Coordinates of C-alpha atoms and ligand atoms in Angstrom, one line a residue:
M1 CA 0.1 -9.9 12.5
N2 CA -3.4 -9.5 14.0
D3 CA -5.1 -12.8 13.4
S4 CA -8.3 -12.1 15.3
G5 CA -11.6 -13.7 14.4
E6 CA -12.8 -10.4 13.0
N7 CA -10.0 -10.4 10.4
K8 CA -10.8 -13.9 9.4
N9 CA -14.4 -13.0 9.0
I10 CA -13.6 -10.0 6.8
N11 CA -11.1 -11.9 4.7
S12 CA -13.6 -14.8 4.1
A13 CA -16.5 -12.4 3.5
V14 CA -14.6 -10.4 0.9
E15 CA -13.3 -13.6 -0.7
E16 CA -16.8 -15.0 -0.9
N17 CA -18.1 -11.8 -2.5
Y18 CA -15.3 -12.0 -5.1
R19 CA -16.0 -15.7 -5.7
K20 CA -19.8 -15.3 -5.9
Y21 CA -20.3 -11.9 -7.3
I22 CA -17.1 -10.7 -9.2
N23 CA -15.1 -13.5 -10.7
P24 CA -14.3 -16.8 -9.0
T25 CA -11.2 -17.5 -11.1
L26 CA -9.8 -14.1 -10.3
A27 CA -10.4 -14.7 -6.6
R28 CA -8.4 -17.9 -6.9
L29 CA -5.6 -16.2 -8.9
F30 CA -5.1 -13.5 -6.2
K31 CA -4.8 -16.3 -3.7
F32 CA -2.4 -18.5 -5.6
G33 CA -0.3 -15.4 -6.5
G34 CA 0.3 -14.9 -2.8
Y35 CA -2.0 -11.9 -2.6
N36 CA -4.5 -13.3 -0.2
G37 CA -6.3 -11.0 2.2
V38 CA -7.9 -7.6 2.0
E39 CA -6.1 -4.3 1.3
W40 CA -7.2 -1.7 3.8
E41 CA -5.1 1.4 3.8
A42 CA -2.0 2.8 2.1
S43 CA 0.5 5.5 2.5
G44 CA 3.7 6.3 0.5
S45 CA 5.1 3.1 -0.9
Y46 CA 3.3 0.8 1.5
V47 CA -0.1 -1.0 1.4
T48 CA -1.5 -2.3 4.7
M49 CA -3.9 -5.2 4.9
H50 CA -6.9 -5.5 7.1
D51 CA -5.0 -8.0 9.2
G52 CA -2.1 -5.6 9.7
R53 CA 0.4 -7.1 7.2
R54 CA 2.3 -4.5 5.2
F55 CA 3.5 -4.8 1.6
L56 CA 6.1 -2.6 -0.1
D57 CA 4.4 -1.7 -3.4
M58 CA 7.0 -2.2 -6.1
A59 CA 4.3 -2.5 -8.8
G60 CA 2.7 0.9 -8.0
G61 CA -0.6 -0.1 -9.5
Y62 CA 1.2 -0.5 -12.9
G63 CA 2.3 3.1 -12.9
V64 CA -0.6 4.8 -11.1
F65 CA 1.1 5.6 -7.8
S66 CA 3.9 7.9 -9.1
A67 CA 3.5 10.2 -6.1
G68 CA 3.0 7.3 -3.8
H69 CA -0.3 6.2 -2.1
C70 CA -2.4 8.9 -0.5
H71 CA 0.0 11.8 -1.1
P72 CA -1.3 14.3 1.5
A73 CA -1.4 17.4 -0.9
I74 CA -3.3 15.4 -3.5
V75 CA -5.7 14.0 -1.0
K76 CA -6.3 17.4 0.4
A77 CA -6.9 19.0 -3.0
V78 CA -9.5 16.3 -3.8
K79 CA -11.2 16.4 -0.4
D80 CA -11.6 20.2 -0.7
Q81 CA -13.1 19.9 -4.1
I82 CA -15.3 17.0 -3.1
E83 CA -16.8 18.9 -0.2
R84 CA -17.6 21.8 -2.6
M85 CA -18.6 20.1 -5.8
P86 CA -17.3 16.7 -6.8
L87 CA -19.0 16.3 -10.2
S88 CA -19.9 18.7 -12.9
A89 CA -23.4 19.9 -13.6
K90 CA -22.2 19.5 -17.2
V91 CA -23.8 22.8 -18.4
F92 CA -21.2 25.1 -16.9
M93 CA -17.4 25.3 -17.1
N94 CA -15.5 24.1 -14.1
K95 CA -12.2 25.6 -12.8
P96 CA -10.2 22.4 -12.1
A97 CA -10.8 21.2 -15.7
G98 CA -9.5 24.5 -17.1
D99 CA -6.5 24.5 -14.7
L100 CA -5.5 21.0 -15.6
A101 CA -5.8 21.5 -19.3
R102 CA -3.6 24.6 -19.0
A103 CA -1.1 22.9 -16.8
L104 CA -0.8 20.0 -19.3
A105 CA -0.4 22.4 -22.2
E106 CA 2.5 24.1 -20.3
I107 CA 4.4 20.9 -19.6
T108 CA 3.8 18.8 -22.7
P109 CA 6.3 18.9 -25.5
G110 CA 5.9 20.5 -28.9
D111 CA 2.5 22.0 -29.9
L112 CA 0.3 19.9 -27.7
Q113 CA -2.2 22.3 -26.4
F114 CA -5.8 21.0 -26.0
S115 CA -7.1 18.3 -23.7
F116 CA -10.1 16.0 -23.6
F117 CA -10.6 14.5 -20.2
C118 CA -11.9 11.0 -19.6
N119 CA -11.7 8.3 -16.9
S120 CA -9.3 5.5 -18.1
G121 CA -6.4 4.9 -20.4
T122 CA -8.4 2.9 -22.8
E123 CA -11.0 5.7 -23.2
A124 CA -8.1 8.1 -23.9
V125 CA -6.9 5.8 -26.6
E126 CA -10.4 5.4 -28.1
G127 CA -10.6 9.2 -28.2
A128 CA -7.2 9.5 -29.8
L129 CA -8.1 7.0 -32.5
K130 CA -11.4 8.7 -33.3
L131 CA -9.7 12.1 -33.4
A132 CA -7.1 10.8 -35.8
R133 CA -9.8 9.5 -38.2
L134 CA -11.8 12.8 -37.8
A135 CA -8.7 15.0 -38.4
T136 CA -7.4 13.2 -41.4
G137 CA -10.6 11.7 -43.0
K138 CA -8.6 8.5 -43.3
H139 CA -9.2 5.3 -41.3
E140 CA -6.2 3.0 -41.2
I141 CA -4.0 2.8 -38.1
I142 CA -0.5 1.4 -37.7
A143 CA 0.4 0.0 -34.3
A144 CA 3.2 -2.2 -32.9
K145 CA 3.3 -5.9 -32.2
N146 CA 3.3 -6.7 -28.5
S147 CA 1.8 -3.3 -27.7
F148 CA -0.9 -2.6 -25.1
H149 CA -3.4 0.2 -25.5
G150 CA -6.4 -1.1 -23.4
K151 CA -9.2 -3.5 -23.8
T152 CA -12.2 -1.6 -25.2
M153 CA -12.9 -2.4 -28.9
G154 CA -10.8 0.4 -30.5
S155 CA -7.9 0.1 -28.1
L156 CA -7.9 -3.6 -28.3
S157 CA -7.8 -3.4 -32.1
A158 CA -4.6 -1.4 -31.8
S159 CA -3.1 -3.7 -29.1
G160 CA -0.7 -6.3 -30.3
R161 CA -1.4 -9.5 -28.4
D162 CA -3.7 -12.0 -30.1
L163 CA -4.7 -13.8 -26.8
F164 CA -6.8 -10.8 -25.7
K165 CA -8.2 -10.1 -29.2
E166 CA -9.1 -13.4 -30.8
P167 CA -12.3 -14.1 -28.8
F168 CA -13.6 -10.7 -29.9
M169 CA -13.0 -10.8 -33.7
P170 CA -13.8 -9.1 -35.9
L171 CA -12.4 -5.9 -34.3
I172 CA -12.2 -2.6 -36.0
P173 CA -10.8 -3.0 -39.6
G174 CA -7.7 -1.4 -41.0
V175 CA -5.2 -1.8 -38.1
K176 CA -1.8 -3.1 -39.0
H177 CA 0.9 -4.3 -36.6
V178 CA 4.6 -4.0 -37.3
L179 CA 7.7 -4.9 -35.3
F180 CA 8.3 -2.3 -32.5
G181 CA 11.7 -0.6 -33.1
D182 CA 11.7 -1.1 -36.9
A183 CA 11.0 2.2 -38.6
D184 CA 11.4 0.7 -42.1
A185 CA 8.7 -1.9 -41.4
L186 CA 6.4 0.8 -40.3
E187 CA 7.0 3.0 -43.3
S188 CA 6.3 0.1 -45.7
E189 CA 2.8 -0.3 -44.3
I190 CA 1.8 3.4 -44.9
N191 CA -0.6 4.0 -47.7
E192 CA -3.1 6.7 -48.7
D193 CA -5.7 5.4 -46.1
T194 CA -3.3 5.6 -43.1
A195 CA -4.6 8.1 -40.5
A196 CA -2.1 7.5 -37.7
V197 CA 0.7 5.6 -36.1
I198 CA 0.1 4.7 -32.4
L199 CA 3.1 3.7 -30.3
E200 CA 4.0 3.5 -26.6
P201 CA 7.4 5.3 -26.4
V202 CA 8.5 2.4 -24.1
Q203 CA 6.4 -0.7 -24.4
G204 CA 5.0 -1.4 -20.9
E205 CA 2.8 -4.6 -20.9
G206 CA 4.9 -6.0 -23.8
G207 CA 7.8 -6.5 -21.4
I208 CA 9.3 -3.1 -20.8
N209 CA 10.9 -2.7 -24.3
V210 CA 13.0 0.4 -24.9
P211 CA 13.3 1.2 -28.6
P212 CA 16.7 2.0 -30.3
D213 CA 17.6 5.6 -30.0
D214 CA 16.9 6.5 -33.6
Y215 CA 13.5 4.8 -33.7
L216 CA 11.1 7.5 -32.5
P217 CA 12.8 10.4 -34.3
E218 CA 12.6 8.3 -37.5
V219 CA 8.9 7.5 -36.9
R220 CA 8.2 11.2 -36.3
E221 CA 9.9 12.1 -39.6
I222 CA 8.1 9.3 -41.5
C223 CA 4.7 10.4 -40.2
S224 CA 5.4 14.1 -41.0
R225 CA 6.6 13.3 -44.5
N226 CA 3.6 11.0 -45.2
N227 CA 1.0 13.3 -43.7
V228 CA 0.2 10.7 -41.1
L229 CA -0.5 11.6 -37.4
F230 CA 1.8 10.3 -34.7
I231 CA -0.1 9.3 -31.5
A232 CA 2.2 8.7 -28.4
D233 CA 0.4 6.5 -25.9
E234 CA 2.0 7.8 -22.7
V235 CA -0.7 6.3 -20.4
Q236 CA 2.0 4.3 -18.6
T237 CA 5.2 6.2 -19.4
G238 CA 3.9 9.7 -18.9
L239 CA 4.2 12.2 -16.1
G240 CA 7.6 11.3 -14.7
R241 CA 7.7 7.5 -14.8
T242 CA 10.7 7.1 -17.2
G243 CA 12.8 9.9 -15.7
K244 CA 11.4 12.7 -17.9
K245 CA 8.0 14.3 -17.7
F246 CA 7.1 12.5 -20.9
A247 CA 9.0 9.5 -22.4
V248 CA 9.1 11.0 -25.9
E249 CA 11.3 13.8 -24.5
H250 CA 14.2 11.2 -24.2
W251 CA 14.3 11.3 -28.0
G252 CA 13.3 15.0 -28.5
V253 CA 10.1 14.0 -30.3
S254 CA 6.7 15.6 -30.1
P255 CA 3.5 13.8 -31.2
D256 CA 0.4 15.2 -32.8
I257 CA -1.8 13.4 -30.2
M258 CA -0.8 12.1 -26.8
T259 CA -2.7 9.9 -24.4
L260 CA -2.3 10.1 -20.6
G261 CA -3.9 8.2 -17.7
K262 CA -2.7 6.2 -14.7
A263 CA -0.4 8.8 -12.8
L264 CA -2.5 11.7 -14.0
G265 CA -5.0 11.2 -11.1
G266 CA -2.1 11.4 -8.6
G267 CA -3.0 7.9 -7.2
V268 CA -6.2 9.4 -5.8
M269 CA -8.7 9.7 -8.6
P270 CA -9.2 8.0 -12.0
V271 CA -8.3 10.6 -14.6
A272 CA -7.2 10.2 -18.2
A273 CA -6.8 12.5 -21.2
F274 CA -6.0 12.7 -24.8
M275 CA -4.3 15.8 -26.0
G276 CA -3.8 17.3 -29.4
T277 CA -2.2 20.1 -31.3
P278 CA -4.3 23.1 -32.6
A279 CA -4.0 21.6 -36.1
V280 CA -5.7 18.3 -35.2
W281 CA -8.1 19.9 -32.7
K282 CA -9.6 22.1 -35.4
V283 CA -12.2 19.4 -36.1
F284 CA -13.8 20.1 -32.7
E285 CA -14.7 23.6 -33.9
K286 CA -17.2 22.1 -36.3
H287 CA -18.2 19.2 -34.0
P288 CA -17.8 20.3 -30.4
L289 CA -20.0 17.5 -29.1
I290 CA -18.9 14.7 -31.4
H291 CA -17.0 13.0 -28.6
T292 CA -18.3 13.4 -25.0
S293 CA -18.1 11.8 -21.6
T294 CA -20.5 12.2 -18.6
F295 CA -17.9 11.9 -15.9
G296 CA -14.8 13.0 -17.9
G297 CA -13.4 16.4 -16.8
G298 CA -15.2 16.2 -13.4
P299 CA -13.9 18.8 -10.9
A300 CA -12.7 16.4 -8.2
A301 CA -10.8 14.3 -10.8
C302 CA -9.2 17.3 -12.4
A303 CA -8.3 18.7 -9.0
A304 CA -6.3 15.5 -8.5
G305 CA -4.6 16.1 -11.8
V306 CA -3.7 19.7 -11.0
A307 CA -2.3 18.6 -7.6
Y308 CA -0.3 15.8 -9.1
I309 CA 1.4 18.0 -11.6
K310 CA 2.3 20.5 -8.8
V311 CA 3.7 17.6 -6.7
M312 CA 5.6 16.2 -9.7
I313 CA 7.3 19.5 -10.3
E314 CA 7.9 20.5 -6.7
E315 CA 9.2 17.1 -5.6
K316 CA 11.2 16.7 -8.9
L317 CA 9.6 13.3 -9.4
P318 CA 11.1 12.7 -12.9
E319 CA 14.5 13.4 -11.6
Q320 CA 13.9 11.1 -8.6
A321 CA 12.8 8.4 -11.1
D322 CA 15.9 8.9 -13.1
K323 CA 18.3 8.6 -10.1
T324 CA 16.5 5.8 -8.3
G325 CA 15.9 3.9 -11.5
G326 CA 19.5 4.2 -12.5
Y327 CA 20.6 2.8 -9.1
M328 CA 18.0 0.0 -9.2
M329 CA 19.0 -1.0 -12.7
E330 CA 22.7 -1.1 -11.8
K331 CA 22.0 -3.3 -8.8
L332 CA 19.6 -5.6 -10.8
D333 CA 22.3 -6.0 -13.5
E334 CA 24.8 -7.0 -10.8
M335 CA 22.2 -9.5 -9.7
R336 CA 21.9 -10.8 -13.2
G337 CA 25.7 -11.4 -13.1
R338 CA 25.2 -13.5 -9.9
H339 CA 22.2 -15.4 -11.2
P340 CA 22.5 -15.8 -15.0
D341 CA 20.5 -19.1 -14.8
V342 CA 17.4 -17.2 -13.6
I343 CA 17.8 -13.6 -14.9
E344 CA 18.2 -13.2 -18.6
A345 CA 18.1 -9.4 -19.0
V346 CA 17.4 -6.1 -17.1
R347 CA 16.1 -3.1 -19.0
G348 CA 14.0 0.0 -18.7
K349 CA 14.0 3.7 -18.3
G350 CA 13.7 5.6 -15.0
L351 CA 11.4 3.6 -12.7
M352 CA 9.9 1.6 -15.4
I353 CA 12.1 -1.5 -15.1
G354 CA 11.7 -5.0 -16.5
V355 CA 13.6 -8.1 -15.4
E356 CA 13.4 -10.8 -18.0
L357 CA 13.7 -14.3 -16.6
T358 CA 15.3 -17.2 -18.4
D359 CA 12.0 -19.2 -18.4
V360 CA 8.4 -18.3 -18.5
G361 CA 7.6 -20.8 -15.7
L362 CA 9.7 -18.9 -13.2
G363 CA 7.6 -15.7 -12.9
G364 CA 4.7 -17.1 -11.0
A365 CA 6.9 -18.8 -8.3
M366 CA 9.0 -15.7 -7.9
I367 CA 6.0 -13.4 -7.4
M368 CA 4.7 -15.8 -4.8
E369 CA 8.0 -15.7 -3.0
M370 CA 8.1 -11.9 -3.1
A371 CA 4.6 -11.7 -1.8
K372 CA 5.3 -14.1 1.0
N373 CA 8.0 -11.7 2.2
G374 CA 5.9 -8.5 1.9
L375 CA 6.9 -7.3 -1.6
I376 CA 4.3 -6.5 -4.3
G377 CA 5.7 -7.5 -7.7
V378 CA 3.9 -8.4 -11.0
Y379 CA 4.8 -9.5 -14.4
T380 CA 3.9 -7.7 -17.6
L381 CA 0.5 -8.5 -19.2
N382 CA 1.7 -9.5 -22.6
Q383 CA 5.0 -11.0 -21.5
P384 CA 4.8 -13.2 -18.3
K385 CA 8.6 -13.8 -18.5
V386 CA 9.2 -10.2 -17.4
I387 CA 8.8 -9.0 -13.8
R388 CA 8.3 -5.3 -13.8
F389 CA 9.2 -2.7 -11.1
E390 CA 7.2 0.5 -11.2
P391 CA 7.2 1.8 -7.6
P392 CA 6.3 5.3 -6.5
L393 CA 8.8 7.7 -8.0
N394 CA 9.6 9.1 -4.5
I395 CA 10.3 5.7 -3.0
K396 CA 13.0 5.9 -0.3
K397 CA 16.5 4.4 -0.9
E398 CA 16.2 2.1 2.1
D399 CA 13.0 0.7 0.7
V400 CA 14.7 0.1 -2.7
D401 CA 17.5 -1.7 -0.9
W402 CA 15.1 -3.9 1.0
A403 CA 13.2 -4.7 -2.2
L404 CA 16.4 -5.7 -3.9
E405 CA 17.3 -8.0 -1.0
I406 CA 13.9 -9.7 -1.0
F407 CA 13.9 -10.0 -4.8
E408 CA 17.3 -11.7 -4.7
K409 CA 16.0 -14.0 -2.0
A410 CA 13.1 -14.9 -4.3
V411 CA 15.5 -15.5 -7.2
T412 CA 17.4 -18.0 -5.0
E413 CA 14.3 -19.7 -3.6
T414 CA 12.8 -20.0 -7.1
R415 CA 16.0 -21.6 -8.4
N416 CA 16.1 -24.1 -5.6
L417 CA 12.4 -24.9 -6.2
L418 CA 12.3 -25.1 -10.0
L419 CA 15.8 -25.3 -11.5
K420 CA 17.7 -27.8 -9.3
Ligands
LIG1 N1 -2.2 2.4 -22.8 C1 -1.2 1.9 -22.2 C2 0.2 2.2 -22.7 C3 -1.3 1.2 -21.0 O1 -0.3 0.7 -20.3 C4 -2.6 0.9 -20.5 C5 -2.8 0.1 -19.3 O2 -2.0 -0.6 -18.8 C6 -3.7 1.4 -21.2 C7 -3.5 2.2 -22.4 C8 -5.1 1.2 -20.8 O3 -5.4 1.9 -19.6 P1 -6.6 1.5 -18.7 O4 -6.3 0.2 -18.0 O5 -6.7 2.7 -17.7 O6 -7.8 1.5 -19.5

């Protein structure tokens, strides 16, 4: 580790800026979580700090770095576009936006065909909710308890954790929450005002919850029968993460509206989208400018999306996620057998894996232990009892083995610290 005066200066200068000008408590949280210091560069599955320390990124930016950090083909595509024209003049059409919309139409399930580009997952969800109201003329939304759809007003209204919502009440009216995985509960909330059902196919921030196999097909059938739109929020699950290009494909289901984000920018640019079928998109014929975004659909951002999709297909990222995820889950389950007092359950799909601990107090200590040994791990936002692994989909086997070794060490250390 390079511990020169210069590093110390940079670390303390950045920390002071965070403390004074961003968020003092957040700065403390980073430090107590074991993530002290300044990230400087990244490549593949590794992040290198300004002082030279390296971390294996098993959190993958919560699902952003599906192709790894700084994938050369994606960086090149973005660099080329940035040098030519990074942002749109907004009065002409741009080629990367058209290319990305077409590529998405070609790989998404069912009749999904049209895309609206924006800059973050929560914006994609806002757009999806607005589109559902516009296309149906109805206003109620059914969402799942424990869900996470983002933190702007509409997405927050659909999200299922009160902690994030209560300070902002009243949120948008007419959003009901039902138990995730229970199709009957969902159907019983449908009435003549219901515009749409919004669900994550696998709940991410809620603690990596995989629904029963018949759930999403039943939800699809219920929505069709009741003339209600089905919105699949694939911001976290989409584009290879769960071992398929889109998580709904595990259950042969296609939504009317789909949201995407995180991995869509290839780990290089912020890009998100909501997509719809021709039937729902008809409303934009009458109102082409009813929903707009200054930066959404910018050429550099869309070039990143096009490059990511090419990489995802050429490098078979969903297949890699399936194989590596299966291996990891098997090893973690064996670990659960060795440490039943610390690990309660292991679940997930592909490389979206949650390890549920026996006590909510264990997560923080474990993450600190992992960080101390050079492993980035995080818990899920709505469920701090669950440590989640969402590494790059092309992570090498030797890195997975090392991560498992460090994780088991953290399990043992945490038990010695807190349970003995
Ligand atoms: N939807 C889902 C399923 C998510 O997991 C997230 C973020 O974690 C969002 C929406 C919000 O995305 P963003 O943080 O980019 O606004």
